Short mmCIF file of C-alpha atoms and ligand atoms in Angstrom, two decimals:
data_model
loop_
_atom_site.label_atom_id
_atom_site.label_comp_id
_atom_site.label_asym_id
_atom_site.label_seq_id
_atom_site.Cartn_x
_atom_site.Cartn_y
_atom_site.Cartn_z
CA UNK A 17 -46.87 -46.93 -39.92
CA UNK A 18 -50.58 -46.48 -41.39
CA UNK A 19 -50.05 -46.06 -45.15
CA UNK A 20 -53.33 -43.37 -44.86
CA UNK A 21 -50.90 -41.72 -42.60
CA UNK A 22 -47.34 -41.75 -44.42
CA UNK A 23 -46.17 -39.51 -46.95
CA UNK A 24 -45.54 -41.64 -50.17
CA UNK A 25 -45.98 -39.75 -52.71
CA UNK A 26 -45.88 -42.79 -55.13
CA UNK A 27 -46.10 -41.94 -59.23
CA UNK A 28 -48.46 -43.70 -61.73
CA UNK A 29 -46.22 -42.54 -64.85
CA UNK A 30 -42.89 -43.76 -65.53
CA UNK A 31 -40.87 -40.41 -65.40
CA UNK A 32 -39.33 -39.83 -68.43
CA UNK A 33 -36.00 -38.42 -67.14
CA UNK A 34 -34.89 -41.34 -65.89
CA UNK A 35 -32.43 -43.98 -67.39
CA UNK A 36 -31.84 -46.81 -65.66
CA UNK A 37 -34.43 -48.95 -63.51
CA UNK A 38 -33.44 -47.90 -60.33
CA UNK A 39 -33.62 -44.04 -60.79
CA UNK A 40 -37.05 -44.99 -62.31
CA UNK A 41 -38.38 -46.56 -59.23
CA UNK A 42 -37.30 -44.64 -56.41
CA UNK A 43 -38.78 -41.77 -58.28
CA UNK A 44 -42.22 -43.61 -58.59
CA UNK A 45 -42.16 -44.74 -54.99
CA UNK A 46 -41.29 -41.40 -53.95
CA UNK A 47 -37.98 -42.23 -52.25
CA UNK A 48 -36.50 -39.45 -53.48
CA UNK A 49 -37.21 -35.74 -55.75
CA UNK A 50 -34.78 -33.71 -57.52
CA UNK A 51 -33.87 -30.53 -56.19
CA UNK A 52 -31.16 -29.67 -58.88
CA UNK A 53 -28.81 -31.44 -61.36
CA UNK A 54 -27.44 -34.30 -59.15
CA UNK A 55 -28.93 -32.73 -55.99
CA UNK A 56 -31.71 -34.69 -54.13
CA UNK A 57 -34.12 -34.80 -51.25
CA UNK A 58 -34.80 -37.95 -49.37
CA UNK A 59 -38.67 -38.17 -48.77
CA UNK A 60 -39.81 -40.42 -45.90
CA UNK A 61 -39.19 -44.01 -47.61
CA UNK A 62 -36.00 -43.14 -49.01
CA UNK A 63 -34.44 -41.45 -46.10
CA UNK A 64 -35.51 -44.98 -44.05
CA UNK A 65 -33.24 -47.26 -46.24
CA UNK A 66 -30.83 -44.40 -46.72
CA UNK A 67 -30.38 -44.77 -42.44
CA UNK A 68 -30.52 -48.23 -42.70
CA UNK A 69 -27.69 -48.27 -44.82
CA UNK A 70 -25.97 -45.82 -42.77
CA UNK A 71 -26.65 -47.92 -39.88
CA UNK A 72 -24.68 -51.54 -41.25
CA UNK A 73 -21.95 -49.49 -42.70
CA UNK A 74 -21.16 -48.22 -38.75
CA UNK A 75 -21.98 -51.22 -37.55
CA UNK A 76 -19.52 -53.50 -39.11
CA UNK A 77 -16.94 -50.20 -39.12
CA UNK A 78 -17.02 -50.59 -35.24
CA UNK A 79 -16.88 -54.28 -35.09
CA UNK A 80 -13.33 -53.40 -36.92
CA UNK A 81 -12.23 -51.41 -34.47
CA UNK A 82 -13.01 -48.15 -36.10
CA UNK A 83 -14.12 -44.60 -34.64
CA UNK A 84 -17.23 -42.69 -35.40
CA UNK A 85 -16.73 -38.89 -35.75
CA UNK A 86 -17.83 -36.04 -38.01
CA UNK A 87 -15.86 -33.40 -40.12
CA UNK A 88 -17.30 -30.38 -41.73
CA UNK A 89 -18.66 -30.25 -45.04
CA UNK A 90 -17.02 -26.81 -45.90
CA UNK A 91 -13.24 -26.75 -45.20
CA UNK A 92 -11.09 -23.98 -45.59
CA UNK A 93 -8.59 -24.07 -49.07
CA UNK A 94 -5.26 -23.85 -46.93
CA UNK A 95 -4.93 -27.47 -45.93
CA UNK A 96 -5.51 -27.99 -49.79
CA UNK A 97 -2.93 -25.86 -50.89
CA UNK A 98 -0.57 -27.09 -48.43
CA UNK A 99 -1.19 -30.89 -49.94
CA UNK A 100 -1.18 -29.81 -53.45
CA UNK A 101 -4.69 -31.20 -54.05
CA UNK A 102 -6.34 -27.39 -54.78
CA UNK A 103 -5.35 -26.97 -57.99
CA UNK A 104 -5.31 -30.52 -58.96
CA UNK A 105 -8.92 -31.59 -58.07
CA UNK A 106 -9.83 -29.26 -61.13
CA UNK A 107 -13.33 -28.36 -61.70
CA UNK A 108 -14.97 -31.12 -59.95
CA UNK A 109 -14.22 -29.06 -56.60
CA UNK A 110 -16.94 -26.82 -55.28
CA UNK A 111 -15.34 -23.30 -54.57
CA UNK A 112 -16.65 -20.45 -52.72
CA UNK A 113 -16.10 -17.61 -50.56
CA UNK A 114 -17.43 -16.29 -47.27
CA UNK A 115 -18.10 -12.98 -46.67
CA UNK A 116 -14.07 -12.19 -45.96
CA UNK A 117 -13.24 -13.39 -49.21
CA UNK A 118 -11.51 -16.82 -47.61
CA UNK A 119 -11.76 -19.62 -50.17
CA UNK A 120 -13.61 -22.25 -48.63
CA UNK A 121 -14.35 -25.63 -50.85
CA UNK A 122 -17.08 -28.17 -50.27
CA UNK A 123 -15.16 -31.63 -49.18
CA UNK A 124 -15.03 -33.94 -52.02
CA UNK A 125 -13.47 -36.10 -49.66
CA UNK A 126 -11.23 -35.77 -46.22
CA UNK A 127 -7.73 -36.97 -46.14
CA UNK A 128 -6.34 -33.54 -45.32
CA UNK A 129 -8.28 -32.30 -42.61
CA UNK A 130 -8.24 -35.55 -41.00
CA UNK A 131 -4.17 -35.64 -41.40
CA UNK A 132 -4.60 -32.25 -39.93
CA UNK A 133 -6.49 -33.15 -36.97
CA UNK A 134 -3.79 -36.54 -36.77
CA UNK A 135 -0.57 -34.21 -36.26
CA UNK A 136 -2.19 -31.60 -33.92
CA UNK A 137 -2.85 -34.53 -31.59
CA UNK A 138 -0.77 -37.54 -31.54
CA UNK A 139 2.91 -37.62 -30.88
CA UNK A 140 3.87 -41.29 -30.23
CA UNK A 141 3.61 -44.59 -32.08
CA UNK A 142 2.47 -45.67 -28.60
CA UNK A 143 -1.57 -44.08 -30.14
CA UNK A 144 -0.55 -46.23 -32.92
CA UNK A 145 -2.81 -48.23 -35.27
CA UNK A 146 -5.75 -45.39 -35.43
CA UNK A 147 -8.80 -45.35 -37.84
CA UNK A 148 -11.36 -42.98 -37.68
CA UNK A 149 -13.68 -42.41 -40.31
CA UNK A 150 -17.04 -40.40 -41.00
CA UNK A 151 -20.12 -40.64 -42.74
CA UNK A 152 -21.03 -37.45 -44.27
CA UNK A 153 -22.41 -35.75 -47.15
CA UNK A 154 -19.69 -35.30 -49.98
CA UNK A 155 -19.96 -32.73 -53.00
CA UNK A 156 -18.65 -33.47 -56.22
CA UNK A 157 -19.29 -31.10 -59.09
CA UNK A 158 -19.38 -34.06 -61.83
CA UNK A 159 -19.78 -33.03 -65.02
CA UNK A 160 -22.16 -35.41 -66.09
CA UNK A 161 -24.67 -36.11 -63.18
CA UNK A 162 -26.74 -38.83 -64.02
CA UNK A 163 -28.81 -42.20 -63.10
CA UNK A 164 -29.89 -40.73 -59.81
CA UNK A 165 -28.19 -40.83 -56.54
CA UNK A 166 -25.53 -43.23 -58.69
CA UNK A 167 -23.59 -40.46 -59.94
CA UNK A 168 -24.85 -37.35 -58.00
CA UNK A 169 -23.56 -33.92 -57.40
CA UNK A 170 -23.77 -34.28 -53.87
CA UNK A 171 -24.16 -37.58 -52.05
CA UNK A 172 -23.46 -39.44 -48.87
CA UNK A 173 -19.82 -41.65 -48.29
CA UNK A 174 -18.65 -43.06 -45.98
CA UNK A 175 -14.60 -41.64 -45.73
CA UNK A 176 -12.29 -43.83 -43.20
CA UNK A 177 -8.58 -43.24 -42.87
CA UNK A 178 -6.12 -45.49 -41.36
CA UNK A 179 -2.77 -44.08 -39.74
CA UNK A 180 -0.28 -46.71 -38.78
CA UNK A 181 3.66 -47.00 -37.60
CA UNK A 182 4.55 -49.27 -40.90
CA UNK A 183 3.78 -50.35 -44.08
CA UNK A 184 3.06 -53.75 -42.82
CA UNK A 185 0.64 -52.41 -40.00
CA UNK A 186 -0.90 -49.75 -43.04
CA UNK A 187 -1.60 -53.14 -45.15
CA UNK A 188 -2.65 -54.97 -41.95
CA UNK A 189 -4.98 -51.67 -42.02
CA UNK A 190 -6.38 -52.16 -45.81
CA UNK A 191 -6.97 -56.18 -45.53
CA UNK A 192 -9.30 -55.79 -42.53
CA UNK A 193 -10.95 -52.62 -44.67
CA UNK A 194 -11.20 -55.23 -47.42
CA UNK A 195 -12.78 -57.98 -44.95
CA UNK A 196 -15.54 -55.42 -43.05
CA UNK A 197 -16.68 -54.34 -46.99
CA UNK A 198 -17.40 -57.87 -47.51
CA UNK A 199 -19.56 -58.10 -44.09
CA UNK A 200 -21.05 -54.76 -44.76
CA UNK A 201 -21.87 -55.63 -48.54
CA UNK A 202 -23.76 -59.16 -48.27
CA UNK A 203 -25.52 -57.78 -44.82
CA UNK A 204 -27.45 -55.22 -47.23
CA UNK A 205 -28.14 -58.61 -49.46
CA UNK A 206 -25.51 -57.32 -52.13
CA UNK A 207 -22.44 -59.32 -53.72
CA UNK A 208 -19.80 -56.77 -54.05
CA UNK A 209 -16.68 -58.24 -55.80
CA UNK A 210 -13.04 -56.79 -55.03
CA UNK A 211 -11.33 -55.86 -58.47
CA UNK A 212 -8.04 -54.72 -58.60
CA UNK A 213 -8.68 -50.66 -59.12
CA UNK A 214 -6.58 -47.34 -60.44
CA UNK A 215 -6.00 -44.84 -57.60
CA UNK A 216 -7.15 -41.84 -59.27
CA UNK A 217 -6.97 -38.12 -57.80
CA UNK A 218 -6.62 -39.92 -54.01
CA UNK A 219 -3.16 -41.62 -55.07
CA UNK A 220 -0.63 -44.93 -53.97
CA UNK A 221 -0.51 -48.22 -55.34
CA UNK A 222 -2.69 -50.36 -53.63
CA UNK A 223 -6.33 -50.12 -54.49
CA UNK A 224 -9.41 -52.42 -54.93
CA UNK A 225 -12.94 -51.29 -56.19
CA UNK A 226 -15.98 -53.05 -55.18
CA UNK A 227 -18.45 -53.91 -58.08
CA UNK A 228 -21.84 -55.44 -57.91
CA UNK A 229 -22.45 -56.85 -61.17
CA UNK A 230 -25.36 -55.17 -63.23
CA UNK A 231 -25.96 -54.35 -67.05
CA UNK A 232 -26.26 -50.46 -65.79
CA UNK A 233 -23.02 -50.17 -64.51
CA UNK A 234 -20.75 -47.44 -65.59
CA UNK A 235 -17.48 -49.20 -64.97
CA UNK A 236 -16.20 -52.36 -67.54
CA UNK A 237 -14.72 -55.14 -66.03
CA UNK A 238 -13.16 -58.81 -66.63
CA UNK A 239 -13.13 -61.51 -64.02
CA UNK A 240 -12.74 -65.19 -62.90
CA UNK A 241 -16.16 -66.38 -63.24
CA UNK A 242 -15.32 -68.03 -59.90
CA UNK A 243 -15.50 -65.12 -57.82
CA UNK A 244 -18.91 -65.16 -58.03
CA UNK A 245 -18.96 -68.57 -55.80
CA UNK A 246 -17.40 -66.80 -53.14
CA UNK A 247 -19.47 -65.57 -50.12
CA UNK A 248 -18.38 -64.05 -47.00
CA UNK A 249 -21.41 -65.65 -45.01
CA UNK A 250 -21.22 -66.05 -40.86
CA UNK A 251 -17.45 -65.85 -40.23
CA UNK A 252 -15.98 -65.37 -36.97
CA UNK A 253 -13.52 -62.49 -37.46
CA UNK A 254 -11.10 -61.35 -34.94
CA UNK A 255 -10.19 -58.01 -36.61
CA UNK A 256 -6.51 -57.61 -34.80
CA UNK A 257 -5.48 -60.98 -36.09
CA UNK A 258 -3.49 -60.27 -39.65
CA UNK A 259 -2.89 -63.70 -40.71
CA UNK A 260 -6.50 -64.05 -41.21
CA UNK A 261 -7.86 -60.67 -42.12
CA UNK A 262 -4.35 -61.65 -44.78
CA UNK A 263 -5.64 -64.73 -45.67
CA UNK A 264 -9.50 -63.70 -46.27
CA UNK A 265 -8.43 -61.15 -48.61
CA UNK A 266 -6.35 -63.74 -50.02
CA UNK A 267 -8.94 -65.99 -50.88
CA UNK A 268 -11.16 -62.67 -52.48
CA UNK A 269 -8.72 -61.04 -54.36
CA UNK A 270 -6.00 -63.51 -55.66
CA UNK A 271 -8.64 -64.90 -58.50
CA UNK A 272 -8.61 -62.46 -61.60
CA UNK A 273 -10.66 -58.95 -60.75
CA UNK A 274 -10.24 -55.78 -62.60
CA UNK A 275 -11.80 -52.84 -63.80
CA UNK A 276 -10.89 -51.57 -67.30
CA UNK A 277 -8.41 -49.19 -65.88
CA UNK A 278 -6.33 -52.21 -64.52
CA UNK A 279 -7.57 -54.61 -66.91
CA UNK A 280 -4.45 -56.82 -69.09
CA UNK A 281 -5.63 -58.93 -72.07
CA UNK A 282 -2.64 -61.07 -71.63
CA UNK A 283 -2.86 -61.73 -68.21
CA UNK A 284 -6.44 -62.61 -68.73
CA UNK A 285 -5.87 -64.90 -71.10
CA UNK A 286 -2.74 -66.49 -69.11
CA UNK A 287 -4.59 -66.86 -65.67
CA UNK A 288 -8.33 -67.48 -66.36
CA UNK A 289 -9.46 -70.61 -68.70
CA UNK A 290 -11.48 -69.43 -71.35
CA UNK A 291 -14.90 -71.13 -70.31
CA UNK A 292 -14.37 -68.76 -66.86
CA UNK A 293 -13.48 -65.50 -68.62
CA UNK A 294 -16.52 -62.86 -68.22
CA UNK A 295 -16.55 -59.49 -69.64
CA UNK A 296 -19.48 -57.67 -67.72
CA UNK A 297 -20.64 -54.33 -66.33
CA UNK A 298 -20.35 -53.08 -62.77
CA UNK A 299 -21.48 -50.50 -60.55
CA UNK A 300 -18.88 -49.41 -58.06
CA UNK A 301 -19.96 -49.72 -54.59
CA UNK A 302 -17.01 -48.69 -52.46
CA UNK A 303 -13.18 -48.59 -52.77
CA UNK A 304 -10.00 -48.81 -50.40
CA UNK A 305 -6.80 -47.21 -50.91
CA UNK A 306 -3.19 -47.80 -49.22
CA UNK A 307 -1.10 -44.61 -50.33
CA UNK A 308 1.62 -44.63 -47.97
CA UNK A 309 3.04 -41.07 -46.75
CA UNK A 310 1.65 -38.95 -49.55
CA UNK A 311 -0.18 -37.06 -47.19
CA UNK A 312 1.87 -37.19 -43.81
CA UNK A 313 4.63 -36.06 -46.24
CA UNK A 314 2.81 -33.43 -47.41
CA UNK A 315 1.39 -32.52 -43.95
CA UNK A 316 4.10 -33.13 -42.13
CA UNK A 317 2.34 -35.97 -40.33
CA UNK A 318 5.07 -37.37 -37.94
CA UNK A 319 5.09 -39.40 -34.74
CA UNK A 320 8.38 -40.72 -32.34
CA UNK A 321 9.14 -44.76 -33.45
CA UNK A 322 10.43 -46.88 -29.89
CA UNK A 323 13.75 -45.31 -30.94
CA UNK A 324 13.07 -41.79 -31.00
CA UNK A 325 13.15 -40.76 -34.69
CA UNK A 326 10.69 -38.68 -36.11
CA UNK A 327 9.09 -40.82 -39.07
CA UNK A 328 5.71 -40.16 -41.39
CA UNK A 329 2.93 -42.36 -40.61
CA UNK A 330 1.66 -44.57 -43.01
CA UNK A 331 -1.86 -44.00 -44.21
CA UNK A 332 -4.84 -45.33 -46.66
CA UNK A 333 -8.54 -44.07 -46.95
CA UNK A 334 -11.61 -46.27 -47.36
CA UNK A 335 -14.80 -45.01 -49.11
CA UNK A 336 -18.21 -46.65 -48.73
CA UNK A 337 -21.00 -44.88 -51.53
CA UNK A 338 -23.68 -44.89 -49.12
CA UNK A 339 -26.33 -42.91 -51.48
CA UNK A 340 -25.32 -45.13 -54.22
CA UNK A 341 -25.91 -48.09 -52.57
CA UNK A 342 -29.54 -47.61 -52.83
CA UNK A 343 -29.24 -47.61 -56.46
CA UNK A 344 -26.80 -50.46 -56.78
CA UNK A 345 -29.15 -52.47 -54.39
CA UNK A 346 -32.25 -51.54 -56.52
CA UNK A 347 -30.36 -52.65 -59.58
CA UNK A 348 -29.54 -56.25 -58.27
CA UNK A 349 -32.72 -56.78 -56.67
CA UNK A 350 -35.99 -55.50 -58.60
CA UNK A 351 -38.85 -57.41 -61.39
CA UNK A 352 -41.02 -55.83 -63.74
CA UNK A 353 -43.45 -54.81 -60.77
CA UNK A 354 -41.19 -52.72 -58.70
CA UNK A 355 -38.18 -52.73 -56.03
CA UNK A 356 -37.09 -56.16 -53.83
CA UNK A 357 -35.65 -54.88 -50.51
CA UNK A 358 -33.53 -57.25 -49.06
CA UNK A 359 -34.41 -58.26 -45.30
CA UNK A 360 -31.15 -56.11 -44.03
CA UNK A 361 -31.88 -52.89 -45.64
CA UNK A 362 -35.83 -52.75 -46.12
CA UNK A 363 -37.45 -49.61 -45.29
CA UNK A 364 -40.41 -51.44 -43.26
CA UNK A 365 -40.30 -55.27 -42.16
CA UNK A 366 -43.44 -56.09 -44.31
CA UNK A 367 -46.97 -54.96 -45.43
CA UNK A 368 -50.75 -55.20 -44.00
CA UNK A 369 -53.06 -55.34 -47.14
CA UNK A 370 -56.51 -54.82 -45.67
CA UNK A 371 -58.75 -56.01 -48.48
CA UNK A 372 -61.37 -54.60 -47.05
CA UNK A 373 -61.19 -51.25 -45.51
CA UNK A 374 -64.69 -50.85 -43.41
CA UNK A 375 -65.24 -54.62 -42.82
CA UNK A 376 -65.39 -54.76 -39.22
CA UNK A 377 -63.34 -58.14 -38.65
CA UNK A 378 -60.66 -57.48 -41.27
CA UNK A 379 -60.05 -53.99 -39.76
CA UNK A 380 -60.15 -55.50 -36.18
CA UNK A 381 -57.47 -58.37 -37.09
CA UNK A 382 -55.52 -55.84 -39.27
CA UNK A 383 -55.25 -53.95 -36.33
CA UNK A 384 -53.99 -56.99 -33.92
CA UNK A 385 -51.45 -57.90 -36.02
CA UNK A 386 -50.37 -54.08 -36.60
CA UNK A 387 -50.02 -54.15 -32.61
CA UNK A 388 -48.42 -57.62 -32.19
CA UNK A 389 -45.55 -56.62 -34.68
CA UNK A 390 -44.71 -53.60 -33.22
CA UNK A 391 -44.92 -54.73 -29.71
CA UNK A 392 -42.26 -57.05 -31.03
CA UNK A 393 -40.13 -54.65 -32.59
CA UNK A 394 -40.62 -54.87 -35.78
CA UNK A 395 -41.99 -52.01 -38.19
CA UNK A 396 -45.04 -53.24 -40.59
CA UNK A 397 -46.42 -50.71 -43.13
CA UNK A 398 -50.27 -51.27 -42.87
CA UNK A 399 -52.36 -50.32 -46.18
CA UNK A 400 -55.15 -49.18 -44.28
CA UNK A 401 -56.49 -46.74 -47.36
CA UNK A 402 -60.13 -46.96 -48.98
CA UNK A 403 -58.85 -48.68 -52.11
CA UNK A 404 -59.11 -51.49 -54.22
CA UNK A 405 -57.11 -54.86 -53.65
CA UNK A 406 -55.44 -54.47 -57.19
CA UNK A 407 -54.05 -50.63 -56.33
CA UNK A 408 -52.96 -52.00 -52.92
CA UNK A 409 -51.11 -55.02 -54.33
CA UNK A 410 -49.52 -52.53 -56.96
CA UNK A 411 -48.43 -50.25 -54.58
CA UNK A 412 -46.75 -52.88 -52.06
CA UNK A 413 -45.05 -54.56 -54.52
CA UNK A 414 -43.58 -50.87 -56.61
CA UNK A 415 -42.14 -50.40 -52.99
CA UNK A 416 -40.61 -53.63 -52.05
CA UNK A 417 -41.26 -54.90 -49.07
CA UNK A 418 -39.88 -58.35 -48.77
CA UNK A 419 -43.45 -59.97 -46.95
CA UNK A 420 -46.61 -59.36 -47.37
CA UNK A 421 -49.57 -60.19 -45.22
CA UNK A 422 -53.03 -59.94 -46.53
CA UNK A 423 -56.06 -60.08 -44.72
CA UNK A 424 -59.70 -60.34 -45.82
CA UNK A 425 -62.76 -61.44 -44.91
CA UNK A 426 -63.14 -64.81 -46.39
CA UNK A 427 -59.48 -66.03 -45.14
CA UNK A 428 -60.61 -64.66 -41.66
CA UNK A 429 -64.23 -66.97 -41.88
CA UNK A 430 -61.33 -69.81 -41.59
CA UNK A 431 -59.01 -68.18 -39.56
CA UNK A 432 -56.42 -67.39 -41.68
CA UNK A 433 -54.38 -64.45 -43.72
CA UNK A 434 -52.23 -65.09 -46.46
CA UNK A 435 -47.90 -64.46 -46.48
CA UNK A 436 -46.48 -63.44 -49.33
CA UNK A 437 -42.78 -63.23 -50.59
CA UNK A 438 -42.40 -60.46 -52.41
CA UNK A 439 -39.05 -62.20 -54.27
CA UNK A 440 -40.77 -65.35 -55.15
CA UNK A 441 -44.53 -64.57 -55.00
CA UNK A 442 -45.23 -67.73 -53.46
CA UNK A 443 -48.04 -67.13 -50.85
CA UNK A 444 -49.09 -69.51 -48.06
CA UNK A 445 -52.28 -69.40 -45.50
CA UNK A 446 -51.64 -69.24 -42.53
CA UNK A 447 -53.45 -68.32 -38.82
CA UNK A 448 -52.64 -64.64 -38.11
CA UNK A 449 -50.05 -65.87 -34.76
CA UNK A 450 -48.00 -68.08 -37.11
CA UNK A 451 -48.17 -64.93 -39.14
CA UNK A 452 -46.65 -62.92 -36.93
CA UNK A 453 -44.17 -65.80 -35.84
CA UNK A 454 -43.29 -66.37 -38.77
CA UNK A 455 -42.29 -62.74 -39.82
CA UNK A 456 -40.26 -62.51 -36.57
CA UNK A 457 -38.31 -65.58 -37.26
CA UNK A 458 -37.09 -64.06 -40.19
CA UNK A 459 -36.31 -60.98 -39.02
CA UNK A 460 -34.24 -62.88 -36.09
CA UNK A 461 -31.80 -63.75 -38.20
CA UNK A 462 -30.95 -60.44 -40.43
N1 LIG B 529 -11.15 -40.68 -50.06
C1 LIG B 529 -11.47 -41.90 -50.75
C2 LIG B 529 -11.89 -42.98 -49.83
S1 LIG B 529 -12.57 -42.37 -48.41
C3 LIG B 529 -12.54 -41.63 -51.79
O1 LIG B 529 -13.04 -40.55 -51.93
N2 LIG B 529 -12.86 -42.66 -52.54
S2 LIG B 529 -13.85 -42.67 -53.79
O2 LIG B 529 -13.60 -41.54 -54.62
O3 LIG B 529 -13.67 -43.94 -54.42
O4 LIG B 529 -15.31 -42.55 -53.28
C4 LIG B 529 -15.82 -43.56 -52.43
C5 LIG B 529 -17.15 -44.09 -52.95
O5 LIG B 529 -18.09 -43.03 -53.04
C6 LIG B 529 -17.09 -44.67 -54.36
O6 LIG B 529 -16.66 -46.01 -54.34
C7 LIG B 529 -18.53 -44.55 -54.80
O7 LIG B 529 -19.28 -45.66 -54.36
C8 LIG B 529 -19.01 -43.31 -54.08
N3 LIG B 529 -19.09 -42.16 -55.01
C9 LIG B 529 -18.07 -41.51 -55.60
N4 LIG B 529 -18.52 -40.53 -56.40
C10 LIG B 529 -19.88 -40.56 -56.32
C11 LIG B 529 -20.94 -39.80 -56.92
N5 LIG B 529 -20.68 -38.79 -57.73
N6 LIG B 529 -22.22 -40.11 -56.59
C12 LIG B 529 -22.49 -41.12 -55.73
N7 LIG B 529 -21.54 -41.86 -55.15
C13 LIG B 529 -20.25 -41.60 -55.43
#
C-alpha cells in the first residue's frame, strides 16, 4: 500500500476522551472513530488487525476440530423465555420490536439458539462430540462503556459451544478449549494467563478467564509468580488425545490463578511462598465455561445413549474478545512513541521511508523493493508522501509496524538502506536484497 494512497487519518493531538494508552493510540492512528457511546467504526488500519485477529482465532479453532458458521445478530425473545435468560439478562440486553410488535433482542451471546439449532438436528450420540462456534458481532448495553473497544457497547467475540455424550467428554471438550486459547493467545504475541474465574449470567462450575497482565486492567487478580515462566511455544498437539490436552491444562492451571471473584486469602497464603505472591491488574482476554445441562435441560436438548435412553447433552461455551484484543495487545506492547504490532497480528509486514520523495534513485529503489515484497507475499506500507524524514519516522512508529526500511540517497551512493526494529530501535545497513531477505525470513516463521 502507498501511504499517499491509504486512508489514515492519523491525529497530531492526544484526544482528550481517552483513558488508557491504547484507546489513545488507535484513535491517533486512526484505527478506529466513535460512532456512539461504546459503538465504533473500524477505518482501514484498524479493520486490518481486527481481520487478522479474526483470522488466528479460526485458525487454531479449526486445528481443534471446531466448525465455522454464523448466527444472526437479532434473535427472536422466545428461545429466551423458554431458557429463563429474558428476564434475567436485565438491562444489559438490547430489546426491540419489529414492525409486528415481536420482541426481538440483539445477541449478547448464543447458547440458546445454538441449543436450538442442536435439538432440531441431531438425534444420536453417534454425531457426538460437536463444537461449532461463530465469530460475530455481540451487543451488550453496558452501563459504563469505556476505554475503547475494551469495554464497548457492541463488539466482536468469538462464541463456541461444545455438546458432548458425558461429563468426561464435556471436560475433554473445555481442556482442549483451554489448550487452542493458549496457541491462539501467544500467536498474536500476547501472554494470556488462565485464572480460575466466576461463571456469571452464562452459569456451571467450571470456568477460567484469560488475563494479560497490564496496569489498565479492569479485573484484580493474585497469582503464582511462576505462571509467568510458562509458554505454550511450538507444541505438537493432537487435539482428540485427552491425556494430553488433560495434562497441558494441568501444567497451566494447577499453579495459583484467580481473579478477585475467586480469589481466597488463605489459600494464597497456604499454596504460594510469599516471595511468589503478586497482586496485579488484568485485562480479560477470553473465557471458557463447562455448565453441564443447564441449557439442554432447559431446551430440552436430548440425544439416544448406545442403550437407547433419552439423556441431555452436556455442554460449555468458549468466548474469545476479538475487538478487545486489539486493546489488550496495544496495552502489552506500545513505548512513549506509539503502538508495537507483534509480527502475527501487524496490520502491514513493515514500512518504506523514502527520505527523499523526488530523488530519482531513492524513488526508483523504493519502488523495487515495494515490488520485490509483494511479489513475495508480503504487504509493506510505503511512505511515499512529500514530507519530512522526522514526520515520516513519527508517523511509522505512532502506527507500529514491527520493521522499518529506510532508504535515502546517501545509503544508496553505497548500496545500502537501513532496517529498523521498531521494538528495539536498533537499526542495521544493509544492501536492499538482504533487505528484503531478511524481512521474509522473519515473516517465515510467524
Ligand atoms: N457465551 C460465553 C462464551 S461464548 C460468553 O459470552 N462469555 S463472556 O461473557 O466471557 O465473553 C467472552 C469474551 O468477550 C470476554 O472474555 C471478553 O474478552 C469479551 N467481552 C465481553 N464483554 C465485552 C465488552 N463489553 N466489550 C468488549 N469485549 C467484551
Amino acid at each position: 500500500m502507498r501511504l499517499s494512497r491509504y486512508f489514515l487519518p492519523v491525529l497530531k493531538e492526544t484526544p482528550a476522551e481517552a483513558q488508557i494508552v491504547s484507546h489513545r493510540l488507535m484513535l491517533r492512528s486512526g484505527m478506529i472513530k466513535q460512532s456512539s457511546a461504546g459503538i465504533y467504526s473500524w477505518l482501514p488500519l484498524g479493520f486490518k488487525v481486527l481481520k487478522n485477529i479474526e483470522n488466528i482465532v479460526h485458525e487454531e479453532q479449526i486445528r481443534a476440530g471446531h466448525h465455522p458458521m454464523l448466527m444472526p445478530i437479532l434473535q427472536g425473545a422466545d428461545l429466551w423465555r423458554e431458557s429463563g435468560r429474558y428476564d434475567d439478562y436485565g438491562q444489559e440486553m438490547l430489546r426491540m420490536k419489529d414492525r409486528h410488535n415481536r420482541d426481538l433482542l440483539f445477541t449478547p451471546t448464543a447458547e440458546e439458539l445454538i441449543t436450538d439449532i442442536f435439538r432440531s438436528y441431531v438425534r444420536s450420540y453417534k454425531d457426538l462430540p460437536l463444537t461449532m462456534y461463530q465469530i460475530q458481532w455481540k451487543f451488550r448495553d453496558e452501563i459504563r462503556p469505556r476505554f475503547g473497544v475494551m469495554r464497548g457497547r457492541e463488539f466482536y467475540m468469538k462464541d463456541g459451544y461444545n455438546f458432548d455424550l458425558t461429563k468426561e467428554d464435556a471436560l475433554h471438550a473445555y481442556n482442549r478449549h483451554l489448550v487452542s486459547y493458549l496457541r491462539t493467545y501467544e500467536r498474536m504475541g500476547l501472554q494470556a494467563i488462565p485464572m480460575r474465574a466466576d461463571s456469571g449470567p452464562i452459569g456451571g462450575e467450571n470456568t477460567h478467564e484469560f488475563l494479560v497482565l497490564a496496569e489498565t486492567g479492569e479485573s484484580e487478580v493474585f497469582y503464582d509468580s511462576t505462571v509467568t515462566d510458562l509458554t505454550f511455544g511450538d507444541r505438537d498437539i493432537d487435539y482428540t488425545d485427552k491425556d494430553q490436552c488433560q495434562s497441558i491444562m494441568e501444567e497451566f492451571t494447577t499453579r495459583y490463578a484467580r481473579t478477585d471473584e475467586t480469589h481466597v486469602e488463605d489459600e494464597f497464603h497456604s499454596q504460594v511462598p510469599e516471595e511468589r505472591r503478586r497482586t496485579a491488574r488484568g485485562i480479560e482476554v477470553g473465557q471458557i465455561f463447562y455448565f453441564g445441562t443447564k441449557y439442554s435441560d432447559a431446551l430440552n436438548a436430548t440425544v439416544q445413549n448406545d442403550q437407547g435412553e433419552k439423556v441431555a447433552v452436556h455442554m460449555g461455551s468458549h468466548g474469545i474478545g476479538v475487538s478487545r484484543l486489539l486493546g489488550a495487545i496495544i496495552e502489552a506492547s506500545h513505548d512513549d512513541k506509539g503502538i508495537i504490532w507483534p509480527e502475527g497480528v501487524t496490520p502491514f509486514h513493515c514500512g518504506i521511508v523514502n527520505l527523499k520523495q523526488g530523488d530519482e534513485e531513492a524513488d526508483a529503489a523504493c519502488e523495487a523493493l515495494y515490488k520485490s515484497l509483494t511479489a513475495l507475499g508480503l504487504e509493506p506500507l510505503y511512505d511515499d508522501r512529500k514530507e519530512r524524514a522526522g514526520a515520516k519516522f513519527a508517523s511509522m512508529d505512532l502506527i507500529g509496524l514491527p520493521w522499518r526500511i529506510t532508504v535515502g540517497p546517501r545509503g544508496l551512493k553505497n548500496g545500502v538502506v537501513e532496517v529498523t526494529s521498531r521494538r528495539t530501535g536498533e537499526s542495521e545497513e544493509m544492501p536492499p536484497e538482504q533487505a528484503i531477505e531478511k524481512i521474509t525470513k522473519i515473516y517465515a516463521g510467524v
